[in-house]
Coordinates of C-alpha atoms in Angstrom, one line a residue:
M1 CA -0.1 0.2 0.1
Y2 CA 1.4 3.8 -0.8
K3 CA 1.3 6.8 1.1
N4 CA 1.7 9.0 -1.2
I5 CA 0.3 9.0 -4.8
L6 CA 0.5 11.2 -7.8
V7 CA -2.0 11.2 -10.2
P8 CA -1.3 13.0 -13.9
I9 CA -4.5 14.0 -15.3
A10 CA -5.0 14.5 -19.0
F11 CA -8.0 17.0 -20.2
D12 CA -7.5 15.3 -23.9
H13 CA -10.5 12.6 -25.3
E14 CA -7.6 9.7 -25.6
H15 CA -7.2 9.1 -21.6
D16 CA -9.5 7.5 -19.2
R17 CA -9.8 9.5 -16.0
S18 CA -11.8 6.7 -13.7
E19 CA -9.2 3.9 -14.4
S20 CA -6.6 5.8 -12.6
L21 CA -8.7 7.2 -9.7
E22 CA -9.8 3.7 -9.0
L23 CA -6.4 2.0 -8.8
A24 CA -5.4 5.0 -6.7
K25 CA -7.8 4.0 -4.4
K26 CA -6.8 0.7 -4.7
L27 CA -3.4 0.7 -4.1
A28 CA -3.5 3.5 -1.4
A29 CA -2.7 3.0 2.2
P30 CA -5.2 4.6 4.8
D31 CA -4.6 6.9 5.8
A32 CA -2.7 8.1 1.9
K33 CA -2.7 10.9 0.0
I34 CA -3.3 11.1 -3.2
T35 CA -2.8 14.1 -5.2
L36 CA -4.7 15.2 -8.4
L37 CA -2.5 17.3 -11.0
H38 CA -3.0 18.7 -14.2
V39 CA 0.1 20.5 -16.0
V40 CA -1.2 23.3 -17.9
E41 CA 1.9 23.4 -21.2
V42 CA 3.8 26.9 -21.6
I43 CA 2.0 29.0 -24.2
P44 CA 5.0 30.2 -26.8
A45 CA 5.1 33.6 -26.9
Y46 CA 4.1 34.1 -30.3
A47 CA 0.7 32.0 -29.5
V48 CA -0.4 34.0 -26.0
S49 CA -0.6 37.1 -27.6
Y50 CA -3.8 35.4 -29.9
L51 CA -5.4 34.5 -26.8
S52 CA -7.0 37.3 -24.6
E53 CA -6.7 37.5 -21.2
D54 CA -10.0 37.0 -19.9
F55 CA -10.1 33.6 -22.2
L56 CA -6.6 32.2 -19.9
K57 CA -8.3 33.0 -16.7
S58 CA -11.7 31.7 -17.6
T59 CA -9.7 28.8 -18.6
R60 CA -7.3 28.4 -15.6
V61 CA -10.9 28.9 -13.3
A62 CA -12.0 25.7 -15.5
L63 CA -9.6 23.7 -15.0
V64 CA -9.5 24.1 -11.2
E65 CA -13.2 23.4 -11.1
E66 CA -13.1 20.6 -13.3
M67 CA -10.0 18.9 -10.7
N68 CA -11.7 19.9 -7.2
K69 CA -14.7 18.0 -8.6
L70 CA -12.9 15.1 -9.8
A71 CA -11.0 15.3 -6.8
T72 CA -14.2 14.8 -4.4
K73 CA -14.7 11.6 -6.4
L74 CA -11.7 10.3 -4.2
P75 CA -11.1 10.0 -0.5
G76 CA -8.2 12.0 0.9
S77 CA -7.2 13.2 -2.9
V78 CA -6.5 17.0 -3.3
G79 CA -6.7 18.4 -7.0
K80 CA -3.9 20.7 -8.4
V81 CA -3.2 22.8 -11.4
V82 CA 0.4 23.7 -12.1
D83 CA 2.3 25.2 -15.1
G84 CA 5.1 23.6 -17.0
H85 CA 6.2 21.0 -19.5
S86 CA 4.8 17.8 -18.2
G87 CA 7.0 15.3 -17.9
R88 CA 9.7 17.3 -16.1
T89 CA 7.1 19.2 -13.9
I90 CA 5.7 15.9 -13.3
L91 CA 8.7 14.4 -12.3
D92 CA 9.8 17.7 -9.8
Y93 CA 6.7 17.9 -8.5
A94 CA 6.3 13.8 -7.6
E95 CA 10.3 14.6 -5.5
A96 CA 9.5 17.5 -4.1
D97 CA 6.3 15.7 -2.7
E98 CA 8.3 12.6 -1.9
T99 CA 5.4 10.6 -3.8
D100 CA 5.7 7.0 -3.4
L101 CA 3.5 5.9 -6.4
I102 CA 2.9 7.6 -9.6
I103 CA -0.2 6.1 -11.5
I104 CA 0.2 7.6 -14.6
A105 CA -2.3 6.9 -18.5
S106 CA -0.6 6.3 -22.1
H107 CA -1.7 6.2 -25.0
R108 CA -1.0 3.7 -27.6
P109 CA 2.9 4.3 -28.8
E110 CA 3.1 5.9 -32.5
M111 CA 6.0 6.0 -34.7
S112 CA 6.5 8.8 -33.5
D113 CA 6.8 8.6 -30.4
Y114 CA 9.8 6.3 -30.6
F115 CA 11.5 9.5 -31.9
L116 CA 10.1 12.2 -29.4
G117 CA 9.2 10.0 -26.4
S118 CA 5.5 10.9 -24.6
T119 CA 4.8 11.7 -21.2
A120 CA 4.3 8.7 -19.8
A121 CA 7.7 7.1 -21.4
R122 CA 10.0 10.2 -20.2
V123 CA 7.9 9.4 -16.3
V124 CA 8.5 6.0 -16.5
R125 CA 12.6 6.6 -17.4
H126 CA 13.3 9.2 -15.2
A127 CA 10.9 8.9 -11.9
T128 CA 12.6 8.3 -8.7
C129 CA 9.7 6.1 -7.2
A130 CA 7.3 3.7 -8.4
V131 CA 5.1 3.9 -12.0
H132 CA 2.7 2.3 -12.6
V133 CA 0.9 2.6 -16.5
L134 CA -2.1 2.8 -17.1
R135 CA -2.9 1.9 -21.2

C-alpha cells in the first residue's frame, strides 16, 4: 500500500481518468495522500498574444473546478493545477512531494513516440519512485 500517490490528469479525449482514480483508491493505504495533478503546458510567446486575458483566466478557473470535482470522487485526494512542461513538471512535483507512486495513463505508442517520447515514457525513465502505467 502506498502513502503518497501522484495521479497526473490529462484532459484530452484519449485518456479515461476513471481507471487512474480507481487504481489509486485500490493501491492507497488507509491514510494515504493522493494528489491529482494537471500540468498546463507553457504557451509559446508568439501564440499567447492571440489569446485574450479573459480566455486564459476562464480556462484556468475551469481547470481548477474540474480538478476539484475529480478530487471529490476520491477520498483523501486534492486537485492541483500547475504550469510547466508536463513530463519534467510531473517528475519535479513527485520528487519535491516525496511521492512513492505515480499512476499515469498512456496512449498506445505511434511511430512518432519512438523518436520524440511521450510524457508517460519520460516519467517512467526518470522517476525516482514506483510508476504504474495504464493503457
